PDB file of C-alpha atoms in Angstrom:
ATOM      1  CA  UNK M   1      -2.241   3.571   8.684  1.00  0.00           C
ATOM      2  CA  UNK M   2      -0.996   0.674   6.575  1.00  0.00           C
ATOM      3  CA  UNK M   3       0.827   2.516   3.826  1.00  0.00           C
ATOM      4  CA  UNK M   4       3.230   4.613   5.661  1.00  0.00           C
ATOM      5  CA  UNK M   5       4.916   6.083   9.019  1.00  0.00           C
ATOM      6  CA  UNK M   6       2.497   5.725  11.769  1.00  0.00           C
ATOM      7  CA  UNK M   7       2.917   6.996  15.093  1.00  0.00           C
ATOM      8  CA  UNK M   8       2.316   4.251  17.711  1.00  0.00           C
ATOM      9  CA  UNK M   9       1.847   5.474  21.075  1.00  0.00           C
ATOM     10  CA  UNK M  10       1.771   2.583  23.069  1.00  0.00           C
ATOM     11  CA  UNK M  11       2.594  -1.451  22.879  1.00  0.00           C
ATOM     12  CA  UNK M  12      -1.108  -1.870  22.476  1.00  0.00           C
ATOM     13  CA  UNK M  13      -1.274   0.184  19.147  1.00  0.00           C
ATOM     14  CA  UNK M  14       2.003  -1.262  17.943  1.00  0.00           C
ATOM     15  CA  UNK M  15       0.569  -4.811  18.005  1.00  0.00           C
ATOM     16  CA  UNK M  16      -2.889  -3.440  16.879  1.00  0.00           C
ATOM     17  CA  UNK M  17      -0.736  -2.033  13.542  1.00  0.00           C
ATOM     18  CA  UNK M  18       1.000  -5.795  13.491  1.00  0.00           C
ATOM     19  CA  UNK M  19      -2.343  -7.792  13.395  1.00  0.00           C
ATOM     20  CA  UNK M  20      -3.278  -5.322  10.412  1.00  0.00           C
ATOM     21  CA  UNK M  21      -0.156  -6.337   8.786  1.00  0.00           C
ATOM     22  CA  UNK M  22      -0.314 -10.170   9.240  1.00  0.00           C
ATOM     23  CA  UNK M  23      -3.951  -9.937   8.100  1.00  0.00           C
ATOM     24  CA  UNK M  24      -2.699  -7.841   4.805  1.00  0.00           C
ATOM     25  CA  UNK M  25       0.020 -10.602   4.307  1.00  0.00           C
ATOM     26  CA  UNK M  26      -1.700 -13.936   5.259  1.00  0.00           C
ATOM     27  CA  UNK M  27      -0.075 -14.629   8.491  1.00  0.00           C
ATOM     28  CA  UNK M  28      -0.674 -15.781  12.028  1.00  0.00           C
ATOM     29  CA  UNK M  29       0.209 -14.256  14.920  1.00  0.00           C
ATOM     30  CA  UNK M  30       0.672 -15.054  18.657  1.00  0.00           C
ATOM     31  CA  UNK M  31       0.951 -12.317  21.196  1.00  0.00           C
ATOM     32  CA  UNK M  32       1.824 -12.763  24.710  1.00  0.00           C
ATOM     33  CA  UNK M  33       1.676 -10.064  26.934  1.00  0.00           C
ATOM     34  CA  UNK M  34       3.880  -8.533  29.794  1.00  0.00           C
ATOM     35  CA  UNK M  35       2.175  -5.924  32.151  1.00  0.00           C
ATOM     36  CA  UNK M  36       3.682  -4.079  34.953  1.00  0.00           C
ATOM     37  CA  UNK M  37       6.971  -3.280  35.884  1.00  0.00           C
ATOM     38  CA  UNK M  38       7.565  -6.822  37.712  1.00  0.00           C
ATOM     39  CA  UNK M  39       7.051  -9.018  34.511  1.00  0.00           C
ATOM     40  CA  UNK M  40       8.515  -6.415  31.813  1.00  0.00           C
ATOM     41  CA  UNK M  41      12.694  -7.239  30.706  1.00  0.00           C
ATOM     42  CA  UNK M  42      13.805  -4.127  31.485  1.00  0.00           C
ATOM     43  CA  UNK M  43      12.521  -3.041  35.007  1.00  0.00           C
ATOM     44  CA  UNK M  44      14.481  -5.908  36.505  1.00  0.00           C
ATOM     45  CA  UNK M  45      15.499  -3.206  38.869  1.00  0.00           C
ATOM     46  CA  UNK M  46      12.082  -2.564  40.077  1.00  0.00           C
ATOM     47  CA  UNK M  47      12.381  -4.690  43.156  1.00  0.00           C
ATOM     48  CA  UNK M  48       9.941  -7.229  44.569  1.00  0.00           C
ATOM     49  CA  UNK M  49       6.562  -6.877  44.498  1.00  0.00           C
ATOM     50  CA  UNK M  50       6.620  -3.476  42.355  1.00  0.00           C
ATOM     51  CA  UNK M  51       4.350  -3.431  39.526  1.00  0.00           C
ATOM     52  CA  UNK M  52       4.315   0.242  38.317  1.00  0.00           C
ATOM     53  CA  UNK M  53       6.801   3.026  37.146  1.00  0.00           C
ATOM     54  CA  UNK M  54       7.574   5.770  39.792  1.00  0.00           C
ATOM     55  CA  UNK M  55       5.340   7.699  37.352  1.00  0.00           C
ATOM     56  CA  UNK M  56       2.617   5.281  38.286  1.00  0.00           C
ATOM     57  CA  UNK M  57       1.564   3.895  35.016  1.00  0.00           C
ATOM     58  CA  UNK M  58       1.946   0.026  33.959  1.00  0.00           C
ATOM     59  CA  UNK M  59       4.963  -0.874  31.805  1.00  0.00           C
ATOM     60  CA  UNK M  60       3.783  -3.237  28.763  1.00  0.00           C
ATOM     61  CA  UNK M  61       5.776  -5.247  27.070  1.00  0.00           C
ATOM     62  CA  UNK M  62       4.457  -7.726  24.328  1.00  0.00           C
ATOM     63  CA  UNK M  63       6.006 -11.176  22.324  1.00  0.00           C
ATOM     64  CA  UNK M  64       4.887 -11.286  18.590  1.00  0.00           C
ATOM     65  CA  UNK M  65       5.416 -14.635  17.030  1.00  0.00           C
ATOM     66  CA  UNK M  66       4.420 -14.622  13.210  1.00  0.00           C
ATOM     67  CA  UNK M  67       3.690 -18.336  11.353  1.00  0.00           C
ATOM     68  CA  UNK M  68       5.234 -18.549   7.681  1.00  0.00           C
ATOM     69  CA  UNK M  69       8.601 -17.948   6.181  1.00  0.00           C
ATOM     70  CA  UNK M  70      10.582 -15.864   7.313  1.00  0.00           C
ATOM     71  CA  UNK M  71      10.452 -16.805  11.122  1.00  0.00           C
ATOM     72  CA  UNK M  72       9.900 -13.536  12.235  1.00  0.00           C
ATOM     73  CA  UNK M  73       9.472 -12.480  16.387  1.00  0.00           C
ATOM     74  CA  UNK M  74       9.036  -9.190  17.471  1.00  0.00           C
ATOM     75  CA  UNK M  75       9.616  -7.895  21.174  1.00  0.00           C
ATOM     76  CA  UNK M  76       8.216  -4.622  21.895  1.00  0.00           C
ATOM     77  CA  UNK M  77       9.257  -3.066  24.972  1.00  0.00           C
ATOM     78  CA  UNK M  78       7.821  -0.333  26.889  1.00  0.00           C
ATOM     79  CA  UNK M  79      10.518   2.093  25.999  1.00  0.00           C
ATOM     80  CA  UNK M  80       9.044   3.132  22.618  1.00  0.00           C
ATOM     81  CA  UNK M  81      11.670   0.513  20.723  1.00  0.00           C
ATOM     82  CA  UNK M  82      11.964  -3.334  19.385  1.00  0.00           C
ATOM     83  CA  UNK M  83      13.968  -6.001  19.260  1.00  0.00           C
ATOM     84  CA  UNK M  84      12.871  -7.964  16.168  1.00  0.00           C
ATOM     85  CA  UNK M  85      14.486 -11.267  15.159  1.00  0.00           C
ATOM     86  CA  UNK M  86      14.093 -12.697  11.404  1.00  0.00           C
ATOM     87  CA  UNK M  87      14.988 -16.157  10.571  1.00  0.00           C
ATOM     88  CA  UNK M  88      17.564 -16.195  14.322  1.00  0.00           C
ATOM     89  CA  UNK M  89      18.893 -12.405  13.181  1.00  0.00           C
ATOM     90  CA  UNK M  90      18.201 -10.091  15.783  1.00  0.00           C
ATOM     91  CA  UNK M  91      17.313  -6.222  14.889  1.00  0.00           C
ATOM     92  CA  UNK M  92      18.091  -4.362  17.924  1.00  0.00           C
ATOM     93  CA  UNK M  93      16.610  -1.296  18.594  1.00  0.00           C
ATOM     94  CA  UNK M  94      13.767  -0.331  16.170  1.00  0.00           C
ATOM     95  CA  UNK M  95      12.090   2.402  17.012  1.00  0.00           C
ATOM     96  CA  UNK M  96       8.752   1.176  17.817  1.00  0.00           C
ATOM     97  CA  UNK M  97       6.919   3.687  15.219  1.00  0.00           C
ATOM     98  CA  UNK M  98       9.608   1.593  12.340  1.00  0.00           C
ATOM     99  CA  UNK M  99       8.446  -1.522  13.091  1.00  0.00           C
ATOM    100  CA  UNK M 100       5.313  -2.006  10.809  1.00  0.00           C
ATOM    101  CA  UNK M 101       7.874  -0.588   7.859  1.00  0.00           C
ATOM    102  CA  UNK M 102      10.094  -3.009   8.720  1.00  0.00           C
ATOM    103  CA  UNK M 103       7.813  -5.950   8.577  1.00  0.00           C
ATOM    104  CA  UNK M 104       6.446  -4.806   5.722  1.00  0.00           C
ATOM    105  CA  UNK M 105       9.859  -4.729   3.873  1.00  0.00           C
ATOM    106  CA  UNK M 106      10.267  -8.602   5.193  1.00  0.00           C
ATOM    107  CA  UNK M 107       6.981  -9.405   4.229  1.00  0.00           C
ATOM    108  CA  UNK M 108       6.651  -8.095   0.815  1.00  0.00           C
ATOM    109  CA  UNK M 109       9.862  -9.489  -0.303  1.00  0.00           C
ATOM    110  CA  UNK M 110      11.665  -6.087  -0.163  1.00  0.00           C
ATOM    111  CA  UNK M 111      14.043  -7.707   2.335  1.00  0.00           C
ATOM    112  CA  UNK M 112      17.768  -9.247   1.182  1.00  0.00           C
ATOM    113  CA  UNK M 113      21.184 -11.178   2.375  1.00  0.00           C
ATOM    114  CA  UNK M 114      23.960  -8.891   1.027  1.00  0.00           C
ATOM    115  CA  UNK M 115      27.106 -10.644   0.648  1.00  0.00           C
ATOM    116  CA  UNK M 116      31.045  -9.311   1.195  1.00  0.00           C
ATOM    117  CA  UNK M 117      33.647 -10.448  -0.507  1.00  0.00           C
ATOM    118  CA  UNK M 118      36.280  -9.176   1.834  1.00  0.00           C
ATOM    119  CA  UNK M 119      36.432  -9.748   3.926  1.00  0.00           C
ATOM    120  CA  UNK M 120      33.901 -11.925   3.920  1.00  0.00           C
ATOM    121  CA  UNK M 121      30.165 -11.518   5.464  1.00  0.00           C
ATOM    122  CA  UNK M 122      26.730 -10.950   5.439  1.00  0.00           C
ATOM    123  CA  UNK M 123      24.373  -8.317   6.096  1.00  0.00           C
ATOM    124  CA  UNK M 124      20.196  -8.573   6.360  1.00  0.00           C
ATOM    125  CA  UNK M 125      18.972  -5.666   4.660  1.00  0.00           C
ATOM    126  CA  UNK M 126      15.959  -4.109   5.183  1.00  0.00           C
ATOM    127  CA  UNK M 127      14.448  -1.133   3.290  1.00  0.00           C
ATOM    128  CA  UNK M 128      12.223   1.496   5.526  1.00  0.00           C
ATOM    129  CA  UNK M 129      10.673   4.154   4.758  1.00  0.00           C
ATOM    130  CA  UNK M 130      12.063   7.574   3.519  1.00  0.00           C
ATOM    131  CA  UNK M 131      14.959   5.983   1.397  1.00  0.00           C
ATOM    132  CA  UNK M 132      16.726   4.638   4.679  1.00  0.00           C
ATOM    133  CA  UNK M 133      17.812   0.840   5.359  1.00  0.00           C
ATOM    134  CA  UNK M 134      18.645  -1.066   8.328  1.00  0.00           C
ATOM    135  CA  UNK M 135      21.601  -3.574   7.966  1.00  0.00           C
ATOM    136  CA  UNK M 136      22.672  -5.964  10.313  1.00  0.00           C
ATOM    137  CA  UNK M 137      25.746  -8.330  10.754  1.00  0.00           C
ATOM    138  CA  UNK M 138      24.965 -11.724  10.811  1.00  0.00           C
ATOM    139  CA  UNK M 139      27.175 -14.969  10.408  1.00  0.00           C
ATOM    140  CA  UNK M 140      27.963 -17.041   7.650  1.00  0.00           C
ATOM    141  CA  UNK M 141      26.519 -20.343   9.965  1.00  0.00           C
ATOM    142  CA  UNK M 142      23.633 -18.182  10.938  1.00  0.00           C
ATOM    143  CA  UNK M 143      22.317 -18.330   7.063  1.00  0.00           C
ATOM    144  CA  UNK M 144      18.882 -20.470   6.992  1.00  0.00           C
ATOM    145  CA  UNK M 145      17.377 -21.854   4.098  1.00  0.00           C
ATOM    146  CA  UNK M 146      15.224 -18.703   3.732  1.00  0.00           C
ATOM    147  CA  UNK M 147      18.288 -16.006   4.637  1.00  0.00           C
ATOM    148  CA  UNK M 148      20.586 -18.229   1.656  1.00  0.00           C
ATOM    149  CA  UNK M 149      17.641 -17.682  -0.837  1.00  0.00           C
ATOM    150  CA  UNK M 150      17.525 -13.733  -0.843  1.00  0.00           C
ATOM    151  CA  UNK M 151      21.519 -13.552  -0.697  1.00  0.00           C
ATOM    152  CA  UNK M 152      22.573 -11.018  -3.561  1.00  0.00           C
TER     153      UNK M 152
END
């Protein structure tokens, strides 16, 4: 589903649901892929030589790198959640299910670079779904050309 929530039960259908996206919006993508509990970030614990969970199953973890403006990266990690990075600001902890909302926000301009007088700051906002936003801190030196052009 394009148009609203989806549930995305695994990092396979979460980057099936991002090459819909890019395709809607005009945009490469790169995927790499992470499989097993050896190569995934999280599972550093895992010890040598052990590729699976103790629930047997393969841990998979996958890069998105989308072409265009905003620079956008997305890291989806085994553990149903995201870490997604737009224009050097990184978005911990997106559910994985939020994710195409997100990038849809970014996408179709929805996004914006809220500004504080005092004291002073900036915040990415991004819209979701159901009336909700997620807002993140981000430096005045972090500000690229894109993030300065969607300050309000």
């Amino acid at each position: 589903m394009i148009g609203g929530m989806e549930h995305l039960p695994s990092t396979e259908a979460a980057v099936t649901a991002l090459r819909a996206l890019a395709d809607v919006h005009e945009r490469e993508m790169e995927v790499t892929h992470d499989i097993g509990a050896d190569r995934t970030s999280r599972r550093t614990a895992a010890g040598v030589g052990v590729t699976v969970d103790p629930d047997g199953s393969l841990p998979h973890e996958a890069h998105v790198e989308f072409g265009g403006l905003p620079r956008v990266r997305v890291r989806l990690y085994p553990d149903d959640d995201a870490l997604i990075d737009v224009e050097g600001v990184e978005c911990h902890d997106i559910p994985r299910d939020e994710v195409p909302g997100f990038l849809r926000s970014v996408f179709g301009g929805l996004a914006y670079v809220r500004a504080r007088r005092f004291p002073p700051g900036y915040f990415l906002i991004v819209p979701l779904p159901g009336d909700r936003a997620h807002k993140e801190f981000l430096p005045l030196i972090a500000l690229t050309p894109w993030l300065s052009a969607h300050v309000r």
